[in-house]
mmCIF file of C-alpha atoms (C1' of nucleotides) in Angstrom:
data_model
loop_
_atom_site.group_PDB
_atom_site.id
_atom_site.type_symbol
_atom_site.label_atom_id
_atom_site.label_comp_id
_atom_site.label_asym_id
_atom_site.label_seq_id
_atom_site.Cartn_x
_atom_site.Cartn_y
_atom_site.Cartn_z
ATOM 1 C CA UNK A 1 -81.345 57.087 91.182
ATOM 2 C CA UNK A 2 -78.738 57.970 88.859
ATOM 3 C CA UNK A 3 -78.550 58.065 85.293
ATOM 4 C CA UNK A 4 -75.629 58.692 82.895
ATOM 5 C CA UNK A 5 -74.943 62.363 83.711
ATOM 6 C CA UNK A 6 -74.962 61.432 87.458
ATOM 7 C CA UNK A 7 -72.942 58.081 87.025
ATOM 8 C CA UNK A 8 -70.349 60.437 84.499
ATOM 9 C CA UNK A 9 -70.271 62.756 87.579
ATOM 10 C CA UNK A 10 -69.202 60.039 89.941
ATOM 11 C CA UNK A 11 -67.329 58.557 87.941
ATOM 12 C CA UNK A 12 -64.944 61.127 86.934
ATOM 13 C CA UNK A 13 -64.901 62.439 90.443
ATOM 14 C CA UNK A 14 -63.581 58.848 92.296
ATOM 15 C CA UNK A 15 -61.296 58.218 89.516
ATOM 16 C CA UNK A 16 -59.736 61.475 89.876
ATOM 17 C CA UNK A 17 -59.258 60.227 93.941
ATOM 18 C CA UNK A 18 -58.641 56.553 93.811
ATOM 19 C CA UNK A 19 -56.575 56.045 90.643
ATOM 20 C CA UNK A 20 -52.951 54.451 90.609
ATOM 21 C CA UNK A 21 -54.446 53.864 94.359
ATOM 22 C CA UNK A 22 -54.091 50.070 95.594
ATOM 23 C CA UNK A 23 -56.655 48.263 97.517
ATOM 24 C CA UNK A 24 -55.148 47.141 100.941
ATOM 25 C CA UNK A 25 -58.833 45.437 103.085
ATOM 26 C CA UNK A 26 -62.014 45.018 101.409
ATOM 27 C CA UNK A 27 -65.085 44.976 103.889
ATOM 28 C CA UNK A 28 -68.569 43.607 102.573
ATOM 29 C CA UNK A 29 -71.647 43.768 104.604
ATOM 30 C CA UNK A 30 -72.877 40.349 105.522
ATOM 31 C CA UNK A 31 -76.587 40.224 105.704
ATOM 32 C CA UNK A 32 -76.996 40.637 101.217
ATOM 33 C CA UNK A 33 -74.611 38.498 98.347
ATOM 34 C CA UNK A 34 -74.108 41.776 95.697
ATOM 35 C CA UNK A 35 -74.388 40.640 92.730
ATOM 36 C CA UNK A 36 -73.186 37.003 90.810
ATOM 37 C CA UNK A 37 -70.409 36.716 92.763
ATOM 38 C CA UNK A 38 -70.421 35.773 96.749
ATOM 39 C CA UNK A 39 -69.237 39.036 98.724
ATOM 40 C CA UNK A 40 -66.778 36.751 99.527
ATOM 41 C CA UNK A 41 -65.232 35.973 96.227
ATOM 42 C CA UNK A 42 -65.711 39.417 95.393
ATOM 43 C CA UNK A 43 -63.274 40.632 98.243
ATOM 44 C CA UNK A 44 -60.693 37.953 97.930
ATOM 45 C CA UNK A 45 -60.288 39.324 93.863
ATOM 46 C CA UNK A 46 -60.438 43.033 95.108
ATOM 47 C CA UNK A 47 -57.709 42.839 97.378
ATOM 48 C CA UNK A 48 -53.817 43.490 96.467
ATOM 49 C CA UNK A 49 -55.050 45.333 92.729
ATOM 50 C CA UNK A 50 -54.372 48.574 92.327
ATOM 51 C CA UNK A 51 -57.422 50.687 90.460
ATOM 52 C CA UNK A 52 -55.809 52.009 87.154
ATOM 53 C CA UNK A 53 -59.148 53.559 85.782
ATOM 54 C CA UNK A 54 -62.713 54.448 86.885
ATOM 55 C CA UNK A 55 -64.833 54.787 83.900
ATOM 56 C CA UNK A 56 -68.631 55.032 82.876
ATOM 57 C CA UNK A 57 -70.263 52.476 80.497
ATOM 58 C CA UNK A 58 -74.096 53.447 80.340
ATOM 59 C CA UNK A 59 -75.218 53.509 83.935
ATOM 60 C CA UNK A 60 -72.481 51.452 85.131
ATOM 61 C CA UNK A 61 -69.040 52.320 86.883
ATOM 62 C CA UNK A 62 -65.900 50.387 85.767
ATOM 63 C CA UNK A 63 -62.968 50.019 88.243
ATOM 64 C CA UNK A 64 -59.793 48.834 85.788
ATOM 65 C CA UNK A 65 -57.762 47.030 88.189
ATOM 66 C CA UNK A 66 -54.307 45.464 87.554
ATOM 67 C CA UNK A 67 -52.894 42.483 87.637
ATOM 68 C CA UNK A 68 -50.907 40.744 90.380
ATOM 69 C CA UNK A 69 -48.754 38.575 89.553
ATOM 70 C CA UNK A 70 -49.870 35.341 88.058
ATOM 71 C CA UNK A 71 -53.815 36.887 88.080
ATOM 72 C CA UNK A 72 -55.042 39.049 84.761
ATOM 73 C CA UNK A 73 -56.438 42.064 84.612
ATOM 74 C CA UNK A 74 -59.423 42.778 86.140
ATOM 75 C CA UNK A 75 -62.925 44.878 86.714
ATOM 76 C CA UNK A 76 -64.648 46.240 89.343
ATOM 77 C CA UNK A 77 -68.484 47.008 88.084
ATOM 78 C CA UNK A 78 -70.971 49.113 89.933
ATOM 79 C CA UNK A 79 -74.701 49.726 89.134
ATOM 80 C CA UNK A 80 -76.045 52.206 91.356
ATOM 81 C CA UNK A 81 -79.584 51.049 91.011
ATOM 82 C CA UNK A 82 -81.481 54.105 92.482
ATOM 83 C CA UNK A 83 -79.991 54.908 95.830
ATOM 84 C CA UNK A 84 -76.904 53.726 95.536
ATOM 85 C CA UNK A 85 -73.507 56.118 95.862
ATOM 86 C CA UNK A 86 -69.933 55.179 95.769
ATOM 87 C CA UNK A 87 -67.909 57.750 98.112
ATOM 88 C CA UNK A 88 -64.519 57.976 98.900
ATOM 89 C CA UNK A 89 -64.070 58.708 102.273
ATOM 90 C CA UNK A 90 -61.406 58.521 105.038
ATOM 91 C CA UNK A 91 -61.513 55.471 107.114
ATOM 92 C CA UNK A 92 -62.423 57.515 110.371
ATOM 93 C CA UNK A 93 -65.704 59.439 108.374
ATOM 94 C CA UNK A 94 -68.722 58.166 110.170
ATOM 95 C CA UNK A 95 -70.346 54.919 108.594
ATOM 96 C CA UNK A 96 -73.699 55.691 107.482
ATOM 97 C CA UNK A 97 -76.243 53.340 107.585
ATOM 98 C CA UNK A 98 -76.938 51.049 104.818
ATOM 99 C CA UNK A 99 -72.852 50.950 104.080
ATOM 100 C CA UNK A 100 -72.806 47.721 102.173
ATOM 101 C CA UNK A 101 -68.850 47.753 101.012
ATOM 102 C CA UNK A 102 -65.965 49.509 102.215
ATOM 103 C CA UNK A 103 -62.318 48.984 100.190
ATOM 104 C CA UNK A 104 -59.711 50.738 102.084
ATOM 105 C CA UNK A 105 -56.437 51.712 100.042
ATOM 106 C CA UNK A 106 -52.947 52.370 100.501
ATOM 107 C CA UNK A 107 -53.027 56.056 100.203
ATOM 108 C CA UNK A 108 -55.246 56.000 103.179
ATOM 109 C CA UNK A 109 -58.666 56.663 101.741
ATOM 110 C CA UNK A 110 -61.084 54.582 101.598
ATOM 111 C CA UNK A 111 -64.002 53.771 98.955
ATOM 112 C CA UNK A 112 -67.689 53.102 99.865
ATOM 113 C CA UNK A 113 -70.902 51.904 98.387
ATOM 114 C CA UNK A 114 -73.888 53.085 100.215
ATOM 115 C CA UNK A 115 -77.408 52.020 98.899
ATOM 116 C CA UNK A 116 -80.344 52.154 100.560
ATOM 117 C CA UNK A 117 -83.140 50.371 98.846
ATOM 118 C CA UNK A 118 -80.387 47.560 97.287
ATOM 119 C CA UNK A 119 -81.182 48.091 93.435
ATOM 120 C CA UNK A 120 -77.681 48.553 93.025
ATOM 121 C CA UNK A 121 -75.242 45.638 91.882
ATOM 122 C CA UNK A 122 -71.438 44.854 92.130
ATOM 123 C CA UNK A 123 -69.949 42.486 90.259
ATOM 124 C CA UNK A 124 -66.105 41.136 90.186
ATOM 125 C CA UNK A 125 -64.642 40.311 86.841
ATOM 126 C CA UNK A 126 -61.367 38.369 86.340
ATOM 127 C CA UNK A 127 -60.505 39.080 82.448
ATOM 128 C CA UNK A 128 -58.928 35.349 82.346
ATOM 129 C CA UNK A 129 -62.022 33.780 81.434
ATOM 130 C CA UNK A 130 -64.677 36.310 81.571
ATOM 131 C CA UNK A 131 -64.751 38.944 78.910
ATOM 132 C CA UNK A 132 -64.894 42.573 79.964
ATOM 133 C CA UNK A 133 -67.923 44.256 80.520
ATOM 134 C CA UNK A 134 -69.871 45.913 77.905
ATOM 135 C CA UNK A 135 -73.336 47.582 77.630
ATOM 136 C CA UNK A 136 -75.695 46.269 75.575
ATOM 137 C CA UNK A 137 -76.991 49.562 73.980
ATOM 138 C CA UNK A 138 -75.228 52.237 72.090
ATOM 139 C CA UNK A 139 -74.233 55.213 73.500
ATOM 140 C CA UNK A 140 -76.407 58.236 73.398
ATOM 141 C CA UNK A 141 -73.865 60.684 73.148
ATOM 142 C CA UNK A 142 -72.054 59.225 70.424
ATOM 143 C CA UNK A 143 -74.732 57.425 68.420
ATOM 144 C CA UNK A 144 -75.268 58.944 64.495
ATOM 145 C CA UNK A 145 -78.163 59.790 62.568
ATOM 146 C CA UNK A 146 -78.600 56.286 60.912
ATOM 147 C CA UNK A 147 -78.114 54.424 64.034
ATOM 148 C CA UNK A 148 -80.264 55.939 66.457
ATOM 149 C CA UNK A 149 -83.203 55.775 63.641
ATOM 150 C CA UNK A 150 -82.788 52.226 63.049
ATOM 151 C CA UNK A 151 -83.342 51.777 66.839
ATOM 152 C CA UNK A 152 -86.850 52.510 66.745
ATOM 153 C CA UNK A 153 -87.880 51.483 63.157
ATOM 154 C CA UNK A 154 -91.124 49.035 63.351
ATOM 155 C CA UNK A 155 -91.533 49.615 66.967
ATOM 156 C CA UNK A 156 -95.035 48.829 68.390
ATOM 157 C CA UNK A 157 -93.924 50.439 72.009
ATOM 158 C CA UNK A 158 -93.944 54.039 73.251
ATOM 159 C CA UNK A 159 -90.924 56.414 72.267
ATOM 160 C CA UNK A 160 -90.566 56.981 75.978
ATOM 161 C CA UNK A 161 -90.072 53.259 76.513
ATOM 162 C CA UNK A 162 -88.045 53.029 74.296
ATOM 163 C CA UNK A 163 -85.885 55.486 75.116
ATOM 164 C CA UNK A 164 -85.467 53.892 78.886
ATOM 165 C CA UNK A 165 -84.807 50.600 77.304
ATOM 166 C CA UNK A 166 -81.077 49.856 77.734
ATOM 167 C CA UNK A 167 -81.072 47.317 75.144
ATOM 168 C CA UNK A 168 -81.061 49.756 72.623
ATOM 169 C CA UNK A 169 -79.428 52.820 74.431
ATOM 170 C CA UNK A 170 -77.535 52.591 77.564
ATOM 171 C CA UNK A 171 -77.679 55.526 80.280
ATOM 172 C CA UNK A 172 -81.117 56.845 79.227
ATOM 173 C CA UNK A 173 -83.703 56.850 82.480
ATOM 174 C CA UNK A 174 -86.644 58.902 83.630
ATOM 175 C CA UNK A 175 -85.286 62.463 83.796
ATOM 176 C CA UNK A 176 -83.544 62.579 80.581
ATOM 177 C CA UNK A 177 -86.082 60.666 78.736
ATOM 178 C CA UNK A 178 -88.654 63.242 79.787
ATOM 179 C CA UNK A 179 -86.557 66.425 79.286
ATOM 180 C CA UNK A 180 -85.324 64.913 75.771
ATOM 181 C CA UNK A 181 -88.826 64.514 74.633
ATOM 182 C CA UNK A 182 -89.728 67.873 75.891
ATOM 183 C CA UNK A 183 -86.926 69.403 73.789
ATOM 184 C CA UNK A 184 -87.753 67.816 70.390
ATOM 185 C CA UNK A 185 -90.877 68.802 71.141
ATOM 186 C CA UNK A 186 -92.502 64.831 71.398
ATOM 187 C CA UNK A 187 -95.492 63.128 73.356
ATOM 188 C CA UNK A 188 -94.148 60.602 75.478
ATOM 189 C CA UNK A 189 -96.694 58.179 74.267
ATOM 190 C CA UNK A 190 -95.726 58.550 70.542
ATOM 191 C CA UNK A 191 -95.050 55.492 68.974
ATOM 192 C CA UNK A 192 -91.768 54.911 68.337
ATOM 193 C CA UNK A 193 -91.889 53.350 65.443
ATOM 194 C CA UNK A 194 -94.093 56.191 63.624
ATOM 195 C CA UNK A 195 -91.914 58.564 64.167
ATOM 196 C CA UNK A 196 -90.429 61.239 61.475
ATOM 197 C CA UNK A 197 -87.227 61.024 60.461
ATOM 198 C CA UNK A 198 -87.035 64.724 61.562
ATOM 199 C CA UNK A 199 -88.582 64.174 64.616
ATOM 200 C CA UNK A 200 -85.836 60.725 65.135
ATOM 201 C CA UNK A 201 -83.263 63.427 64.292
ATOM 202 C CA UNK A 202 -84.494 66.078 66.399
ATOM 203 C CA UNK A 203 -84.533 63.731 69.955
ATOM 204 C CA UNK A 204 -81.163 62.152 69.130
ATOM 205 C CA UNK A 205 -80.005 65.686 69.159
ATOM 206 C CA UNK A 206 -81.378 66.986 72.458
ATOM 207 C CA UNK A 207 -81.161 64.066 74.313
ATOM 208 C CA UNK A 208 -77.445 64.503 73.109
ATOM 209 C CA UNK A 209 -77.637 68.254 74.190
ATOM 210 C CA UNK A 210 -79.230 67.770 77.528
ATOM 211 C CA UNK A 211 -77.295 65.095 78.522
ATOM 212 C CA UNK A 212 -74.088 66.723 77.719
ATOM 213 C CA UNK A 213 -75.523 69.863 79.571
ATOM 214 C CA UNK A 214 -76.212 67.580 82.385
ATOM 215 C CA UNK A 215 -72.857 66.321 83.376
ATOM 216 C CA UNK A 216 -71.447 69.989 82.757
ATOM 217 C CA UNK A 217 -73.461 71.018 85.900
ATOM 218 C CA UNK A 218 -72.916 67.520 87.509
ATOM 219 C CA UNK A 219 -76.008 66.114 86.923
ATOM 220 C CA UNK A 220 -79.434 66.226 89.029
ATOM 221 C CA UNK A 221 -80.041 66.141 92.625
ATOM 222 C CA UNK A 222 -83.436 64.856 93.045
ATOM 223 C CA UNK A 223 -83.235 63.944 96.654
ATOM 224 C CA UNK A 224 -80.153 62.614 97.896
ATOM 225 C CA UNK A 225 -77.778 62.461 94.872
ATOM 226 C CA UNK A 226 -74.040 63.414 95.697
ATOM 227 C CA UNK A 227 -71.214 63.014 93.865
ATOM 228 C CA UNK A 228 -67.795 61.627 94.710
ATOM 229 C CA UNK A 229 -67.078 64.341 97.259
ATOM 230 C CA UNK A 230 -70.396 64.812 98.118
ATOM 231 C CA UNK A 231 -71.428 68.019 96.261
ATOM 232 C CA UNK A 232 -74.578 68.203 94.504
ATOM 233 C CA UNK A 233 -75.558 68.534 90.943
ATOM 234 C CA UNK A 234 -77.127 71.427 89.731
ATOM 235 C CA UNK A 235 -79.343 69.944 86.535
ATOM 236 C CA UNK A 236 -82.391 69.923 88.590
ATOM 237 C CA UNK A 237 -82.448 73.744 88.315
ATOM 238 C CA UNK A 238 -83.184 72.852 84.287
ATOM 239 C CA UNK A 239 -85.515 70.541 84.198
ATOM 240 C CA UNK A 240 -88.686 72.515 82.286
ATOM 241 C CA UNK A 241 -90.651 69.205 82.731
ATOM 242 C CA UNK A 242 -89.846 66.130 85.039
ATOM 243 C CA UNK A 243 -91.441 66.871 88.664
ATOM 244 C CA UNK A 244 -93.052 69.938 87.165
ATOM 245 C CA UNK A 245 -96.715 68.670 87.310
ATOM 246 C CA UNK A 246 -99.105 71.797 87.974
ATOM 247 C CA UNK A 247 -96.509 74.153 86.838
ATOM 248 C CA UNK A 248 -96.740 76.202 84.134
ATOM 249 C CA UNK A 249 -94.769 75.501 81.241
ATOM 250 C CA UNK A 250 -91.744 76.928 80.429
ATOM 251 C CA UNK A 251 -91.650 78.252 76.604
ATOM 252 C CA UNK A 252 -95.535 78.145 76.342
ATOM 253 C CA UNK A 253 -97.470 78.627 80.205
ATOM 254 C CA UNK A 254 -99.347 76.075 79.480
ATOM 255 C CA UNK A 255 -99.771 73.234 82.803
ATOM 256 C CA UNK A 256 -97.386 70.450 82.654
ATOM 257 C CA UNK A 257 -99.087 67.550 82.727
ATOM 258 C CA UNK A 258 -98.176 63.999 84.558
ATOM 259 C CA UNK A 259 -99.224 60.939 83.072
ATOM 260 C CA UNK A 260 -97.971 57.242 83.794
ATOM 261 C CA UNK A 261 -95.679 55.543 80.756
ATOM 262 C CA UNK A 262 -93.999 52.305 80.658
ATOM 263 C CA UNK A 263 -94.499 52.102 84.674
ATOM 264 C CA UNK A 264 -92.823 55.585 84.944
ATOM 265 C CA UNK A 265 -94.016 58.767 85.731
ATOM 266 C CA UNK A 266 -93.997 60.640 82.577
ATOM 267 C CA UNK A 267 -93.742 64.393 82.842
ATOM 268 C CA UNK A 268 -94.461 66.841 79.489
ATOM 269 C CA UNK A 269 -96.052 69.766 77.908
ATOM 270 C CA UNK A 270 -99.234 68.884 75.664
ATOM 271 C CA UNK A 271 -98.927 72.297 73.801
ATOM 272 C CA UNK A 272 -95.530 71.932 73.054
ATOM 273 C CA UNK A 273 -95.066 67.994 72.622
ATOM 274 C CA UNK A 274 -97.121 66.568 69.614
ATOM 275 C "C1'" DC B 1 -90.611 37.113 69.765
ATOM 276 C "C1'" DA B 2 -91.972 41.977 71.644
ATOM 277 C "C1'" DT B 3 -94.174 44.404 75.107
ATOM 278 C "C1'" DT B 4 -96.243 45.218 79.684
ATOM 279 C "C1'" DT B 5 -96.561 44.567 84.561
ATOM 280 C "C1'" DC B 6 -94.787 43.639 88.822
ATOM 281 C "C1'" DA B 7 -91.637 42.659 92.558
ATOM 282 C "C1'" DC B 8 -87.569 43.880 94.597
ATOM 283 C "C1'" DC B 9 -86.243 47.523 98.995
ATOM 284 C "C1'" DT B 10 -86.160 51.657 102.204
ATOM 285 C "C1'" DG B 11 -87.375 56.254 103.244
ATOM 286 C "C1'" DG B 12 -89.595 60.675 102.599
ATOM 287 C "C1'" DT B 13 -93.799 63.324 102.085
ATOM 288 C "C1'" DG B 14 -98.389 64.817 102.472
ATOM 289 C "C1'" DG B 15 -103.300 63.931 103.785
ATOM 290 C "C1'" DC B 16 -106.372 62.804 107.462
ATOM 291 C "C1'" DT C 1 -97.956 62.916 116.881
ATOM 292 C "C1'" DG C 2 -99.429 58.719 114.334
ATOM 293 C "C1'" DC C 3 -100.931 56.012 110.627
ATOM 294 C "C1'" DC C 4 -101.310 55.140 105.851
ATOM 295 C "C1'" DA C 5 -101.115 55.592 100.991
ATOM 296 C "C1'" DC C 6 -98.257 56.936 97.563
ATOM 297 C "C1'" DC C 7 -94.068 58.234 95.449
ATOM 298 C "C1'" DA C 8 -88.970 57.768 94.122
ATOM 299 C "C1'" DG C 9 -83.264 58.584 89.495
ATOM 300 C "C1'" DG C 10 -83.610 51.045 87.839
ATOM 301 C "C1'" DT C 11 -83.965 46.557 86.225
ATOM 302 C "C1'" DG C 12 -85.013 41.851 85.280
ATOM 303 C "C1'" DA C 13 -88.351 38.048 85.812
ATOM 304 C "C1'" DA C 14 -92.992 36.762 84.954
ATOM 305 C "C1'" DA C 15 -97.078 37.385 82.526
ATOM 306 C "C1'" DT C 16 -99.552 38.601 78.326
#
DNA sequence: CATTTCACCTGGTGGC
DNA sequence: TGCCACCAGGTGAAAT
C-alpha cells in the first residue's frame, strides 16, 4: 500500500502523538508470528520503553525506544506491506478487524497495526547485539547526480524495475515510479542501463519533485490509505498517469496507456514518454 | 550473478 | 443477488 510519501505521512503524524510516550501492555494477535521475532519476544522487549522517536527509513517506520535499566537501546520496525496502517487510537475506539498489535501507553493512547492482507512486517531490535536498522538503498530524496547514475549503469532490466528495486533506492513503488517516469518524460520499459545522462538526470529530479510534492499533500489515497489520525492524502488528485488507463493525457490528450512491467501495472503516456 | 515470475493474503469491483 | 475473474500501494523465495 504505502510508499515513502505515505510511510513519511505516518510517520511524522504518530511520532508527533506517541513520542516521550511509554509503553505500559503490548497485545499481539495470536493466530500469525510478525516477523523474525515470536510475537511473544516481541512484546516482552516492547514493554516498559518509552518511544523517543518515530522515523522513516525507505518504506519502513522506526520506533527509537529507550533503554531500561540494564537493557540498550532499542527499535521498533514496521513495514506496512500494502494494507497495513499503524493508528493511534484510544483504548475504548472500536477494534477493527484484522487488528494484529495493540501497545497501550502511559498517556492513555494506544498504538495499533491493522493489516489486512499480512504483507506487512514488525520486527523487535535490541541494539546490544543487533545493529540498527538500515535500508539497503539510497535515498531518493537525497541521492546526487553521480550516485543515482551509477545505479543504473550496465543494467540489462527495465528503468521501471529498477526504480521499484529497493536494493538500489529505498521508498520507490508503483505510483511514484510511474508518475516519475511520466515527468522526465520516459517509457517504463526503457532500459535502464541505456539511458542518457540527461534523461538519468532528468528522473532523479522529478522523482525528487514528486515525491517531495507527495508528502506535502500527505501522500495518496488509493483505497483505504489513512494517516496517523486517519485523514486522507490528497496526491491522488495529481497523479496524470497511474490508474489513468483510457484517460486522456494530461499535457498532450493523447490515451494513457496500461501495460504490465516487472509484475506491476505500469501506467504512461506513449506521446509524451520516449 | 542478474533478472523474472510467482506465492503470499484479503477485499473490492465489475461483468455475466 | 450470486458467482467468478481480476485487480490492488510490497517483497522475498524460487526459477530461469
Amino acid at each position: 500500500m504505502p510508499e515513502l510519501p505515505e510511510v513519511e505521512t505516518i510517520a511524522r503524524g504518530v511520532n508527533a502523538r506517541v513520542h516521550g510516550d511509554c509503553i505500559v501492555e503490548v497485545w499481539f494477535a495470536s493466530h500469525r508470528e510478525p516477523f523474525k521475532n515470536p510475537a511473544r519476544s516481541q512484546a516482552v522487549g516492547l514493554e516498559g520503553r518509552t518511544i523517543l522517536e518515530v522515523r522513516r527509513t525507505g518504506k519502513h517506520i522506526v520506533c527509537q525506544l529507550a533503554s531500561t535499566g540494564a537493557d540498550p537501546d532499542a527499535q521498533w520496525i514496521v513495514h506496512l506491506g500494502m494494507t497495513g496502517r499503524l493508528l493511534v487510537t484510544t483504548p475504548e475506539a472500536p477494534v477493527e478487524g484484522h487488528t494484529h498489535a495493540r501497545l497501550r501507553l502511559k498517556s492513555g493512547r494506544e498504538l495499533r497495526f491493522v493489516d489486512p492482507r499480512r504483507f506487512g512486517r514488525l520486527e523487535f531490535r535490541e541494539l546490544k547485539r543487533e545493529k540498527a536498522f538500515a535500508a539497503q538503498g539510497l535515498e531518493p530524496l537525497t541521492i546526487g547526480a553521480s550516485e543515482f547514475a551509477s545505479l543504473f549503469r550496465r543494467r540489462r532490466l527495465s528503468i521501471k524495475a529498477a526504480l521499484l528495486n529497493q536494493g538500489l533506492l529505498s521508498g520507490v513503488g508503483n505510483i511514484y515510479a510511474d508518475e516519475s517516469l511520466f515527468r522526465a518524460g520516459i517509457r517504463p520499459r526503457k532500459n535502464a542501463g541505456r539511458l542518457t545522462r540527461l534523461e538519468l538526470e532528468r528522473l532523479r529530479v522529478a522523482l525528487r519533485s514528486v515525491l517531495e510534492d507527495a508528502i506535502r499533500l500527505g501522500g495518496s489515497s488509493v483505497s483505504d490509505y489513512v494517516g496517523a489520525e486517519g485523514v486522507r492524502g490528497f496526491f491522488q488528485l495529481e497523479h496524470r498517469v497511474y490508474q489513468r488507463t483510457g484517460d486522456p493525457c494530461l499535457s498532450c490528450g493523447g490515451l494513457i496507456r496500461r501495460v504490465v512491467v516487472a509484475g506491476r501495472s505500469t501506467h504512461y503516456c506513449p506521446h509524451c514518454q520516449k
